[in-house]
């Protein structure tokens, strides 16, 4: 199994380290030629979604990535990745990857002073969750399963083989969410 | 929901999210929007860019909070601002207006000849400049959660940033190669706390994110700094002192992502218009990098 990690900007190295600890191979996608490599799943890391979107467009990656996800490639987006995958971001009309039926509020906890750490349940299991200038999901479509809520806000969800978290499991040593994603990848094989 | 407070960790985490990105100096909300649209991962709000500070001389201070707020309202990306070295009251003010990161910066006139700000007393994160590993570790001990090279701001001359990054990387490699019992003496020589020296020895890197800054003006400069081990770059005067800021900014953003692809760098370097004029280090009177050690 080989997982593509979008490495345009942000905390992609942390995702690769987590996969490495789990014994899963991965590679970085920095341009269209990297995208051509065979892959069983895609991780879109935290960072700034505006930067990642701009680079996806400039590097001619947006359409190929969108098509692959629409075609069933399992994808896991954290924070900025969640924003890129959302069909709708409050107050914004432009397209992103926009493949997941969720409505998202950007910088929903405010600026860096609103960033926080909490232990809460993901798919029933308590795990550490780090929120950095995080978004949250305030509406999900019919086909979307809510996997985590913190303080009444949806912070993790799944639709088919698309998994998103508003928090950063790659910043902790807990592999629960990544293992969950690898289950989705195995199911899609 | 039981939140636990570990601001230091959360603040280091924000810097991790900025990696592989370009932080741009802006002086107006319009410039901030141009920077964001060009792919900046954060903006540094300041009244005058370093090249103009250098030209104007005199005392250079924290920016007007109103001007910073205007920039905060204009963009969704993180907004940073500078305070003077040692000026903890300026830092308190920046924290009060909910800034995302404070740069305790040698670009402004130092407010204290001896002491840096005790950054552990703040919940807001700080980035600090460093010329070498000792300076970097002293700033981290004081609570900085991100480090950047000092370079020589406002010159468009990358030589100092290169010197500082090479120095830090070579000192890190030296520590990695030491035996455990040599680390105590190394800490003494570096004038840095032993636990941080031990961390660098064990991990082969700083415990916080390390960016390049000071004199980066072209996509090639950015690629050079990334290849030398920077995790991202600050571009100050280099963008809005150039002929075509939007195009140059976007090219530098792409150069940071694909810093090892020379063919692409060649394309990115084409037709960028006039680069900032630049002055060499030997032509300037004031070495900002010598402020705050």
CSV table of N, CA and C in Angstrom, one decimal, chain B residues 49-137:
chain,number,residue,atom,x,y,z
B,49,UNK,N,8.3,48.8,5.4
B,49,UNK,CA,9.1,47.6,5.2
B,49,UNK,C,10.5,47.9,5.5
B,50,UNK,N,11.3,46.9,5.8
B,50,UNK,CA,12.7,47.1,6.3
B,50,UNK,C,13.5,48.0,5.4
B,51,UNK,N,13.4,47.9,4.1
B,51,UNK,CA,14.2,48.8,3.2
B,51,UNK,C,13.9,50.2,3.5
B,52,UNK,N,12.6,50.6,3.8
B,52,UNK,CA,12.3,51.9,4.0
B,52,UNK,C,12.7,52.4,5.4
B,53,UNK,N,12.6,51.4,6.4
B,53,UNK,CA,13.1,51.7,7.7
B,53,UNK,C,14.6,52.0,7.7
B,54,UNK,N,15.3,51.3,6.9
B,54,UNK,CA,16.7,51.5,6.7
B,54,UNK,C,17.0,52.8,6.1
B,55,UNK,N,16.2,53.2,5.1
B,55,UNK,CA,16.4,54.5,4.4
B,55,UNK,C,16.0,55.7,5.3
B,56,UNK,N,14.9,55.5,6.1
B,56,UNK,CA,14.4,56.6,6.9
B,56,UNK,C,15.3,56.8,8.1
B,57,UNK,N,15.9,55.8,8.7
B,57,UNK,CA,16.7,55.9,9.9
B,57,UNK,C,15.8,56.3,11.1
B,58,UNK,N,16.4,56.8,12.1
B,58,UNK,CA,15.6,57.1,13.3
B,58,UNK,C,15.2,55.9,14.1
B,59,UNK,N,14.2,56.1,15.0
B,59,UNK,CA,13.7,55.0,15.8
B,59,UNK,C,12.5,54.4,15.2
B,60,UNK,N,12.6,53.1,15.1
B,60,UNK,CA,11.5,52.3,14.5
B,60,UNK,C,10.7,51.5,15.5
B,61,UNK,N,9.4,51.6,15.6
B,61,UNK,CA,8.6,51.1,16.7
B,61,UNK,C,7.5,50.1,16.2
B,62,UNK,N,6.8,49.6,17.1
B,62,UNK,CA,5.6,48.8,16.8
B,62,UNK,C,4.7,49.6,15.9
B,63,UNK,N,3.9,48.9,15.0
B,63,UNK,CA,3.0,49.6,14.2
B,63,UNK,C,1.7,50.0,14.9
B,64,UNK,N,1.0,51.0,14.3
B,64,UNK,CA,-0.3,51.4,14.8
B,64,UNK,C,-1.3,50.3,14.9
B,65,UNK,N,-1.8,50.0,16.0
B,65,UNK,CA,-2.7,48.8,16.1
B,65,UNK,C,-3.9,48.9,15.2
B,66,UNK,N,-4.3,50.1,14.9
B,66,UNK,CA,-5.4,50.3,13.9
B,66,UNK,C,-5.1,49.8,12.5
B,67,UNK,N,-3.9,50.1,12.1
B,67,UNK,CA,-3.4,49.6,10.8
B,67,UNK,C,-3.3,48.1,10.8
B,68,UNK,N,-2.9,47.5,12.0
B,68,UNK,CA,-2.8,46.0,12.0
B,68,UNK,C,-4.2,45.4,12.0
B,69,UNK,N,-5.1,46.1,12.7
B,69,UNK,CA,-6.5,45.5,12.7
B,69,UNK,C,-7.1,45.6,11.3
B,70,UNK,N,-6.8,46.6,10.5
B,70,UNK,CA,-7.3,46.7,9.1
B,70,UNK,C,-6.8,45.5,8.3
B,71,UNK,N,-5.6,45.1,8.6
B,71,UNK,CA,-5.0,43.9,7.9
B,71,UNK,C,-5.6,42.6,8.4
B,72,UNK,N,-5.9,42.6,9.7
B,72,UNK,CA,-6.5,41.4,10.2
B,72,UNK,C,-7.9,41.2,9.6
B,73,UNK,N,-8.6,42.3,9.3
B,73,UNK,CA,-9.9,42.2,8.7
B,73,UNK,C,-9.9,41.8,7.3
B,74,UNK,N,-8.8,42.1,6.6
B,74,UNK,CA,-8.7,41.9,5.2
B,74,UNK,C,-8.4,40.5,4.7
B,75,UNK,N,-7.8,39.7,5.6
B,75,UNK,CA,-7.4,38.3,5.2
B,75,UNK,C,-7.8,37.3,6.2
B,76,UNK,N,-7.9,36.0,5.7
B,76,UNK,CA,-8.2,34.9,6.6
B,76,UNK,C,-6.9,34.2,7.1
B,77,UNK,N,-5.8,34.4,6.5
B,77,UNK,CA,-4.5,33.8,6.9
B,77,UNK,C,-4.0,34.5,8.2
B,78,UNK,N,-3.1,33.8,8.9
B,78,UNK,CA,-2.6,34.4,10.1
B,78,UNK,C,-1.9,35.8,9.9
B,79,UNK,N,-2.1,36.6,10.9
B,79,UNK,CA,-1.4,38.0,10.8
B,79,UNK,C,-0.4,38.1,11.9
B,80,UNK,N,0.8,38.4,11.5
B,80,UNK,CA,1.9,38.6,12.5
B,80,UNK,C,2.2,40.1,12.6
B,81,UNK,N,2.9,40.5,13.7
B,81,UNK,CA,3.3,41.9,13.8
B,81,UNK,C,4.6,41.9,14.6
B,82,UNK,N,5.4,43.0,14.4
B,82,UNK,CA,6.7,43.1,15.1
B,82,UNK,C,6.6,44.0,16.3
B,83,UNK,N,7.3,43.6,17.4
B,83,UNK,CA,7.6,44.5,18.5
B,83,UNK,C,9.1,44.6,18.6
B,84,UNK,N,9.5,45.6,19.4
B,84,UNK,CA,11.0,45.9,19.5
B,84,UNK,C,11.5,44.8,20.5
B,85,UNK,N,12.8,44.5,20.3
B,85,UNK,CA,13.5,43.6,21.2
B,85,UNK,C,13.4,44.1,22.6
B,86,UNK,N,12.9,43.3,23.5
B,86,UNK,CA,12.8,43.6,25.0
B,86,UNK,C,11.6,44.5,25.3
B,87,UNK,N,10.8,44.9,24.3
B,87,UNK,CA,9.7,45.8,24.6
B,87,UNK,C,8.4,45.0,25.0
B,88,UNK,N,8.3,44.5,26.2
B,88,UNK,CA,7.2,43.7,26.6
B,88,UNK,C,5.9,44.4,26.6
B,89,UNK,N,5.9,45.7,26.7
B,89,UNK,CA,4.6,46.4,26.7
B,89,UNK,C,4.0,46.4,25.3
B,90,UNK,N,4.9,46.6,24.3
B,90,UNK,CA,4.4,46.5,22.9
B,90,UNK,C,3.9,45.1,22.7
B,91,UNK,N,4.5,44.1,23.2
B,91,UNK,CA,4.1,42.7,23.0
B,91,UNK,C,2.7,42.5,23.7
B,92,UNK,N,2.5,43.2,24.9
B,92,UNK,CA,1.2,43.1,25.6
B,92,UNK,C,0.1,43.7,24.7
B,93,UNK,N,0.5,44.8,24.1
B,93,UNK,CA,-0.5,45.5,23.2
B,93,UNK,C,-0.9,44.6,22.0
B,94,UNK,N,0.1,44.0,21.4
B,94,UNK,CA,-0.1,43.1,20.2
B,94,UNK,C,-1.0,41.9,20.7
B,95,UNK,N,-0.7,41.4,21.9
B,95,UNK,CA,-1.5,40.3,22.3
B,95,UNK,C,-2.9,40.7,22.6
B,96,UNK,N,-3.1,41.9,23.1
B,96,UNK,CA,-4.4,42.4,23.3
B,96,UNK,C,-5.3,42.6,22.1
B,97,UNK,N,-4.6,42.9,20.9
B,97,UNK,CA,-5.4,43.0,19.7
B,97,UNK,C,-5.5,41.6,19.0
B,98,UNK,N,-5.1,40.5,19.7
B,98,UNK,CA,-5.3,39.2,19.2
B,98,UNK,C,-4.5,38.9,18.0
B,99,UNK,N,-3.3,39.3,18.0
B,99,UNK,CA,-2.4,39.0,16.9
B,99,UNK,C,-2.1,37.5,16.9
B,100,UNK,N,-1.8,36.9,15.7
B,100,UNK,CA,-1.6,35.4,15.7
B,100,UNK,C,-0.1,35.1,16.0
B,101,UNK,N,0.8,35.9,15.7
B,101,UNK,CA,2.3,35.7,16.1
B,101,UNK,C,2.9,37.0,16.2
B,102,UNK,N,3.8,37.1,17.2
B,102,UNK,CA,4.6,38.4,17.4
B,102,UNK,C,6.0,38.1,17.0
B,103,UNK,N,6.6,39.0,16.2
B,103,UNK,CA,8.0,38.9,15.8
B,103,UNK,C,8.8,39.9,16.7
B,104,UNK,N,9.5,39.3,17.7
B,104,UNK,CA,10.4,40.2,18.5
B,104,UNK,C,11.6,40.5,17.6
B,105,UNK,N,11.6,41.6,17.0
B,105,UNK,CA,12.4,41.8,15.8
B,105,UNK,C,13.5,42.8,15.9
B,106,UNK,N,14.7,42.4,15.4
B,106,UNK,CA,15.9,43.3,15.3
B,106,UNK,C,15.7,44.4,14.2
B,107,UNK,N,14.6,44.2,13.3
B,107,UNK,CA,14.3,45.2,12.3
B,107,UNK,C,13.9,46.5,12.9
B,108,UNK,N,13.2,46.4,14.1
B,108,UNK,CA,12.8,47.7,14.8
B,108,UNK,C,14.0,48.0,15.7
B,109,UNK,N,14.0,49.3,16.2
B,109,UNK,CA,15.0,49.7,17.1
B,109,UNK,C,14.9,48.9,18.4
B,110,UNK,N,15.9,48.3,19.0
B,110,UNK,CA,15.8,47.6,20.2
B,110,UNK,C,15.4,48.5,21.4
B,111,UNK,N,14.5,48.0,22.3
B,111,UNK,CA,14.1,48.8,23.4
B,111,UNK,C,14.9,48.4,24.6
B,112,UNK,N,15.7,47.3,24.6
B,112,UNK,CA,16.4,46.8,25.7
B,112,UNK,C,17.8,46.3,25.2
B,113,UNK,N,18.8,46.8,25.7
B,113,UNK,CA,20.2,46.4,25.3
B,113,UNK,C,20.6,45.0,25.9
B,114,UNK,N,19.9,44.6,26.9
B,114,UNK,CA,20.3,43.4,27.6
B,114,UNK,C,19.3,42.3,27.5
B,115,UNK,N,18.1,42.6,27.9
B,115,UNK,CA,17.1,41.5,28.0
B,115,UNK,C,16.1,41.4,26.8
B,116,UNK,N,15.9,40.2,26.4
B,116,UNK,CA,14.8,40.0,25.5
B,116,UNK,C,13.5,39.8,26.3
B,117,UNK,N,12.4,39.8,25.7
B,117,UNK,CA,11.1,39.6,26.4
B,117,UNK,C,11.1,38.2,27.0
B,118,UNK,N,10.5,38.1,28.2
B,118,UNK,CA,10.3,36.8,28.8
B,118,UNK,C,9.0,36.3,28.1
B,119,UNK,N,9.2,35.5,27.1
B,119,UNK,CA,8.0,35.1,26.2
B,119,UNK,C,7.2,34.0,26.8
B,120,UNK,N,7.7,33.4,27.9
B,120,UNK,CA,7.0,32.4,28.6
B,120,UNK,C,5.8,33.0,29.3
B,121,UNK,N,5.8,34.3,29.6
B,121,UNK,CA,4.7,34.9,30.3
B,121,UNK,C,3.5,35.3,29.4
B,122,UNK,N,3.6,35.0,28.1
B,122,UNK,CA,2.6,35.4,27.2
B,122,UNK,C,1.8,34.1,26.6
B,123,UNK,N,0.6,34.3,26.3
B,123,UNK,CA,-0.1,33.2,25.6
B,123,UNK,C,0.0,33.3,24.1
B,124,UNK,N,0.3,34.5,23.6
B,124,UNK,CA,0.5,34.7,22.2
B,124,UNK,C,1.9,34.1,21.8
B,125,UNK,N,2.0,33.5,20.6
B,125,UNK,CA,3.3,32.9,20.1
B,125,UNK,C,4.3,34.0,19.7
B,126,UNK,N,5.6,33.7,19.8
B,126,UNK,CA,6.6,34.6,19.3
B,126,UNK,C,7.6,33.9,18.4
B,127,UNK,N,8.0,34.6,17.3
B,127,UNK,CA,9.1,34.2,16.5
B,127,UNK,C,10.2,35.1,16.7
B,128,UNK,N,11.5,34.6,16.8
B,128,UNK,CA,12.7,35.5,17.0
B,128,UNK,C,13.7,35.1,16.0
B,129,UNK,N,14.6,36.1,15.7
B,129,UNK,CA,15.7,35.9,14.8
B,129,UNK,C,16.9,35.3,15.5
B,130,UNK,N,17.7,34.6,14.7
B,130,UNK,CA,19.0,34.1,15.3
B,130,UNK,C,20.0,34.0,14.2
B,131,UNK,N,21.3,34.2,14.6
B,131,UNK,CA,22.4,34.1,13.7
B,131,UNK,C,23.1,32.7,13.8
B,132,UNK,N,22.9,32.1,14.9
B,132,UNK,CA,23.6,30.8,15.2
B,132,UNK,C,22.8,30.0,16.2
B,133,UNK,N,23.2,28.8,16.5
B,133,UNK,CA,22.5,27.9,17.3
B,133,UNK,C,22.3,28.4,18.7
B,134,UNK,N,23.3,29.0,19.3
B,134,UNK,CA,23.3,29.5,20.6
B,134,UNK,C,22.1,30.6,20.8
B,135,UNK,N,22.1,31.5,19.8
B,135,UNK,CA,21.0,32.5,19.9
B,135,UNK,C,19.7,31.9,19.7
B,136,UNK,N,19.6,30.9,18.8
B,136,UNK,CA,18.3,30.2,18.6
B,136,UNK,C,17.8,29.6,19.9
B,137,UNK,N,18.7,28.8,20.5
B,137,UNK,CA,18.3,28.1,21.7
B,137,UNK,C,18.0,29.0,22.9
